[in-house]
Short mmCIF file of N, CA, C and O in Angstrom, two decimals:
data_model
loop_
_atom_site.label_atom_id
_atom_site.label_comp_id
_atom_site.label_asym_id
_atom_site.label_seq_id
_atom_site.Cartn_x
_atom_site.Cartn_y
_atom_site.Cartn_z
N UNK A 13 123.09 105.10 109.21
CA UNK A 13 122.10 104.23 108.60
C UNK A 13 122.69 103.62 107.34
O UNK A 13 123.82 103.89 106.92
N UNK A 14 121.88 102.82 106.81
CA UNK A 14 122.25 101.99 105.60
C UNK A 14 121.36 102.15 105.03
O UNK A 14 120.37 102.73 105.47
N UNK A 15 121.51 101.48 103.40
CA UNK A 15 120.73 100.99 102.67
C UNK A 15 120.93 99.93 101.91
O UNK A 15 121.97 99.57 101.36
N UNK A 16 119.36 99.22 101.92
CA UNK A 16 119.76 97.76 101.43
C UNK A 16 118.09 98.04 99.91
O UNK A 16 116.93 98.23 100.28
N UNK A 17 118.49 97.99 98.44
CA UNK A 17 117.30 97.74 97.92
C UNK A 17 117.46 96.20 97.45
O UNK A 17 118.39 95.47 97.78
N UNK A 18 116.20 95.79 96.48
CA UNK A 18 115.74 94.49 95.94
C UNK A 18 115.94 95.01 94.28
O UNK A 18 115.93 94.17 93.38
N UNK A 19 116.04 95.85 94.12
CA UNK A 19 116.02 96.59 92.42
C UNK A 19 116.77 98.43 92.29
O UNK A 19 116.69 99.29 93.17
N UNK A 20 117.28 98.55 91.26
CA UNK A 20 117.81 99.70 91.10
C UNK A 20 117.34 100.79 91.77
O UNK A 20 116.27 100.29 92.12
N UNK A 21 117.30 101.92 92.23
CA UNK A 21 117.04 102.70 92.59
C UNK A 21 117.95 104.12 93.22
O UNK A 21 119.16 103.96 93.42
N UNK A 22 117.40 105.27 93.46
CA UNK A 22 118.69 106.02 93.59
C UNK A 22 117.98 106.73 95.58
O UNK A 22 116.93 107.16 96.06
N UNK A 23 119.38 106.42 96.04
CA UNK A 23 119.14 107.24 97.57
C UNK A 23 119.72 108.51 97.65
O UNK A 23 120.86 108.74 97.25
N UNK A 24 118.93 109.40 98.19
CA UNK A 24 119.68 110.15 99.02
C UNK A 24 119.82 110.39 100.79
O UNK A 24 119.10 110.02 101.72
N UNK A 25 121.22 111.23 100.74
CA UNK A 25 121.62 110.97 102.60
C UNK A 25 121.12 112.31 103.07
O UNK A 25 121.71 113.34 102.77
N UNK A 26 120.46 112.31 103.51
CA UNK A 26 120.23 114.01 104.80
C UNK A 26 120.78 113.56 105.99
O UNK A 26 120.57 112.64 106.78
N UNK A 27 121.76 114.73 105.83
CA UNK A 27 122.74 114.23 107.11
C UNK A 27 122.06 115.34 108.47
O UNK A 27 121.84 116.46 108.01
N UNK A 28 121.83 115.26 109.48
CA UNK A 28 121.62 116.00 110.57
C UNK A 28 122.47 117.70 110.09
O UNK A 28 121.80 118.71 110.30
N UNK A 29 123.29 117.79 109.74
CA UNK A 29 123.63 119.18 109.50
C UNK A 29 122.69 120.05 108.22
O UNK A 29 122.37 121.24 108.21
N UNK A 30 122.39 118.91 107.13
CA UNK A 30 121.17 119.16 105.83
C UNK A 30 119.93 119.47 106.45
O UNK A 30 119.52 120.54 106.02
N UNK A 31 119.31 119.05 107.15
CA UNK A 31 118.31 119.01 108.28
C UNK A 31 118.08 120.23 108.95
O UNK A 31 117.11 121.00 108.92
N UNK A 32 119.73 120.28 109.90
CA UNK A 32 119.43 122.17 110.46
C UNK A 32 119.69 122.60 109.73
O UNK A 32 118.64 123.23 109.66
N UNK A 33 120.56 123.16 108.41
CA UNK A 33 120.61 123.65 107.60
C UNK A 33 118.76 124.22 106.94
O UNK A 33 118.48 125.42 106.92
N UNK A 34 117.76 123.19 106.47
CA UNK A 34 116.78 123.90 105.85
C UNK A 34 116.03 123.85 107.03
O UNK A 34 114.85 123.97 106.72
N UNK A 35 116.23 123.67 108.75
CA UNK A 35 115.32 124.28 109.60
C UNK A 35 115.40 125.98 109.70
O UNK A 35 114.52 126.82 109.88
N UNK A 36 116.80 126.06 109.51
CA UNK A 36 117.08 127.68 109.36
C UNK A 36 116.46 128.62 108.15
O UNK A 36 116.26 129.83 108.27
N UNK A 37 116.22 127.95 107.12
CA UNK A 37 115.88 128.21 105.87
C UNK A 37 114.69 128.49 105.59
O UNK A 37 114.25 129.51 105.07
N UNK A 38 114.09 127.43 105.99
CA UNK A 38 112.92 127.43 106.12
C UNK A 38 112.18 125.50 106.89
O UNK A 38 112.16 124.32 106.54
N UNK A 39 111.70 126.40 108.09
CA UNK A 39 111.17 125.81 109.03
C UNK A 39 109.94 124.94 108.68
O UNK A 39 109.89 123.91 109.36
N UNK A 40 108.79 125.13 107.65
CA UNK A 40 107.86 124.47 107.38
C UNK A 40 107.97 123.50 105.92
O UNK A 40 107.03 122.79 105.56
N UNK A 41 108.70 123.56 105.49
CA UNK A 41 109.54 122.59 104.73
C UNK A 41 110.05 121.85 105.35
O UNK A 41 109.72 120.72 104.98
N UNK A 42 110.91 121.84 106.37
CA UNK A 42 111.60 121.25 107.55
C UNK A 42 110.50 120.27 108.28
O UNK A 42 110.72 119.08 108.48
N UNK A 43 109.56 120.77 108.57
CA UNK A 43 108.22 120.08 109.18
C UNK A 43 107.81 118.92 108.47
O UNK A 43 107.73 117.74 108.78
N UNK A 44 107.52 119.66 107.27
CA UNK A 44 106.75 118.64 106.67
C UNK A 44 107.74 117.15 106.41
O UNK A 44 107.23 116.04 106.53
N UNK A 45 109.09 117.34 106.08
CA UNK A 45 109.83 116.65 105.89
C UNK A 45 110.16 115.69 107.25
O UNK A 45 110.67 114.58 107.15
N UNK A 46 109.89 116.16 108.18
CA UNK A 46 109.96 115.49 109.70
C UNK A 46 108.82 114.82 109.67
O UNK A 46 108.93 113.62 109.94
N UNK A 47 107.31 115.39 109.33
CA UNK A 47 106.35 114.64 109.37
C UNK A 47 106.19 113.25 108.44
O UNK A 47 105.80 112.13 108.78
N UNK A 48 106.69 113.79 107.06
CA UNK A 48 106.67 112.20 106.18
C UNK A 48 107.48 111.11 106.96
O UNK A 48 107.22 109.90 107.03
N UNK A 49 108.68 111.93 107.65
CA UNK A 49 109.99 110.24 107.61
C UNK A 49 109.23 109.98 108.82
O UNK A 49 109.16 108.76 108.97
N UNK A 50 108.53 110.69 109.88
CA UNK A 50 108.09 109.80 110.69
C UNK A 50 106.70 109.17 110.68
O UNK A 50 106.48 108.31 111.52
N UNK A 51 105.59 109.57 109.66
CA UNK A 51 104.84 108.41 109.10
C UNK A 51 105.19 107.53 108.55
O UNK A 51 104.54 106.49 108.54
N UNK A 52 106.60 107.73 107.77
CA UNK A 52 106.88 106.02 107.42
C UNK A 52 107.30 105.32 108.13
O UNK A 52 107.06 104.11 108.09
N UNK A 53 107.97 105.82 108.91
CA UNK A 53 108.68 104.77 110.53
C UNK A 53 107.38 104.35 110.69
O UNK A 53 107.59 103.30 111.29
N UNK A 54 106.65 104.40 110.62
CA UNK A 54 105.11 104.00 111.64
C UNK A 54 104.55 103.61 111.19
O UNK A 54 103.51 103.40 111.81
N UNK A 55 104.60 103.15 109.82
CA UNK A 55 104.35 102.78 108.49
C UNK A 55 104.85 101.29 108.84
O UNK A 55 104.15 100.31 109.11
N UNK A 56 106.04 101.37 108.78
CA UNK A 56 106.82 100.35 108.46
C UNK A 56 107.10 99.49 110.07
O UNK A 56 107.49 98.33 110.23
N UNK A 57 106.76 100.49 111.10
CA UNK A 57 106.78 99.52 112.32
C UNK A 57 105.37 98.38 112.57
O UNK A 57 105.31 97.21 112.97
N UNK A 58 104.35 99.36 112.14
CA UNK A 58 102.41 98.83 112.20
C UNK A 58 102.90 97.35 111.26
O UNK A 58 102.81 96.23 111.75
N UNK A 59 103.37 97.59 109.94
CA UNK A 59 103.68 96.47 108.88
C UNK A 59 104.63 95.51 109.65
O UNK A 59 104.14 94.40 109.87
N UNK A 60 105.56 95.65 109.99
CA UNK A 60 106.51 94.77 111.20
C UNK A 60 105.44 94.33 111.98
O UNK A 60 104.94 93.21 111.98
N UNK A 61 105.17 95.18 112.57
CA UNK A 61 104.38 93.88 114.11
C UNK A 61 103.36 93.09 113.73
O UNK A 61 102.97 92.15 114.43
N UNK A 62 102.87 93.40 112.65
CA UNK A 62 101.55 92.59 112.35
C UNK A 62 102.46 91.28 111.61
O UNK A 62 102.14 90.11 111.79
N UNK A 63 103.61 91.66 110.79
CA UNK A 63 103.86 90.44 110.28
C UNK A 63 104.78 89.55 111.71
O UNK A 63 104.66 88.33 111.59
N UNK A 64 105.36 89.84 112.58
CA UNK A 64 105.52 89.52 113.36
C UNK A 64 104.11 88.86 114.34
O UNK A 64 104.19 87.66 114.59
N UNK A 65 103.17 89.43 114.74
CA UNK A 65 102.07 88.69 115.47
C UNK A 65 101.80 87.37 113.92
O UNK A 65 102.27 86.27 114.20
N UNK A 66 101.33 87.43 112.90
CA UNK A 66 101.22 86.42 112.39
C UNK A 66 102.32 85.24 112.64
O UNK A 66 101.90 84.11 112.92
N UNK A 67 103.47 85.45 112.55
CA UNK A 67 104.47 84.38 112.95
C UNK A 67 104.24 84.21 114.39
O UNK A 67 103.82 83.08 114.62
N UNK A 68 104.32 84.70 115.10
CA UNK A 68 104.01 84.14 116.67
C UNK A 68 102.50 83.02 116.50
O UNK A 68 102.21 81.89 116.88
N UNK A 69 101.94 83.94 115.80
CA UNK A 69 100.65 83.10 116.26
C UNK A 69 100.75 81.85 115.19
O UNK A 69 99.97 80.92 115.39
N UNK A 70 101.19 81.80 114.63
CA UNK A 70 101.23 80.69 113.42
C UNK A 70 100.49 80.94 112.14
O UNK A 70 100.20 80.08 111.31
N UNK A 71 100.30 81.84 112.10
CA UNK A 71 99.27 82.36 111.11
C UNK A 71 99.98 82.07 109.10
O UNK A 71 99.59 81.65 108.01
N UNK A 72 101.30 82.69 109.82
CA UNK A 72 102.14 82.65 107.96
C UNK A 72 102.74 81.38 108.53
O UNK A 72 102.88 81.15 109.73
N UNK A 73 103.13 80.50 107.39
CA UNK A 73 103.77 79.55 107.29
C UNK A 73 105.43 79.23 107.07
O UNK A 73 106.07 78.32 107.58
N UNK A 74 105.84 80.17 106.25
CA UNK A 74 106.95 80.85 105.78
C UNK A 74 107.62 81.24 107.10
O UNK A 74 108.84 81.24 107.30
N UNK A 75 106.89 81.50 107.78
CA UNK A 75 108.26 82.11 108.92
C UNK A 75 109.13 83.70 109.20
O UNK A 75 108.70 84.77 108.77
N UNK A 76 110.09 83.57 109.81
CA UNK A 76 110.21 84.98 109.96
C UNK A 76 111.48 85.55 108.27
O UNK A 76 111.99 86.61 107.89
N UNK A 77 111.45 84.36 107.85
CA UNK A 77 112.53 84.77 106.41
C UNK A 77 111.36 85.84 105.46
O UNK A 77 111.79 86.28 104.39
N UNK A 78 110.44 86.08 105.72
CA UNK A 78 109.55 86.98 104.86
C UNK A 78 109.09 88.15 105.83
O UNK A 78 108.14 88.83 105.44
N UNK A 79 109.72 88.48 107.17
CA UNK A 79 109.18 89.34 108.18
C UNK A 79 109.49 90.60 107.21
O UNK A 79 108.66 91.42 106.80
N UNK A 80 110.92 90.58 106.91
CA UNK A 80 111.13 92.14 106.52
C UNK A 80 110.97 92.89 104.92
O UNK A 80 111.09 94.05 104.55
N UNK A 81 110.64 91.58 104.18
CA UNK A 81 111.16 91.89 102.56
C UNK A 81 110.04 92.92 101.83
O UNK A 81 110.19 93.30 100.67
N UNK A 82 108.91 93.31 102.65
CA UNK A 82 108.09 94.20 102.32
C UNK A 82 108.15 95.60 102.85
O UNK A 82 107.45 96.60 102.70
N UNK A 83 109.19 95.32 103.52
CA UNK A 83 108.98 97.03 104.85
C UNK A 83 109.81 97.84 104.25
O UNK A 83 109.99 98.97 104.71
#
């Protein structure tokens, strides 16, 4: 994966081995952390398609150069 921001900010990487690492550790920490990243995927897909159906339908004017700059 990548990262792209619009303003300073600091990332961090969980690499698949960080991951099993605190599934071993502890499993409901592990959960919960599975549960956030995949409400934001779903987050950020619901926000995609809707700005996507507005451009199909003609709704935004702007076009698809503003599809992603909020997600």
């Amino acid at each position: 994966a990548s990262v792209f921001a619009i303003e300073d900010c600091r990332a961090i990487e969980l690499s698949a081995a960080d991951l099993l690492r605190l599934f071993e550790r502890d499993a409901e920490q592990f959960a919960l952390i599975q549960m956030n990243i995949g409400r934001e995927v779903c987050r950020r897909l619901r926000a995609t398609d809707e700005r996507l159906h507005q451009v199909t339908m003609g709704e935004q004017q702007s076009g698809l150069e503003t599809l992603f700059l909020d997600a």
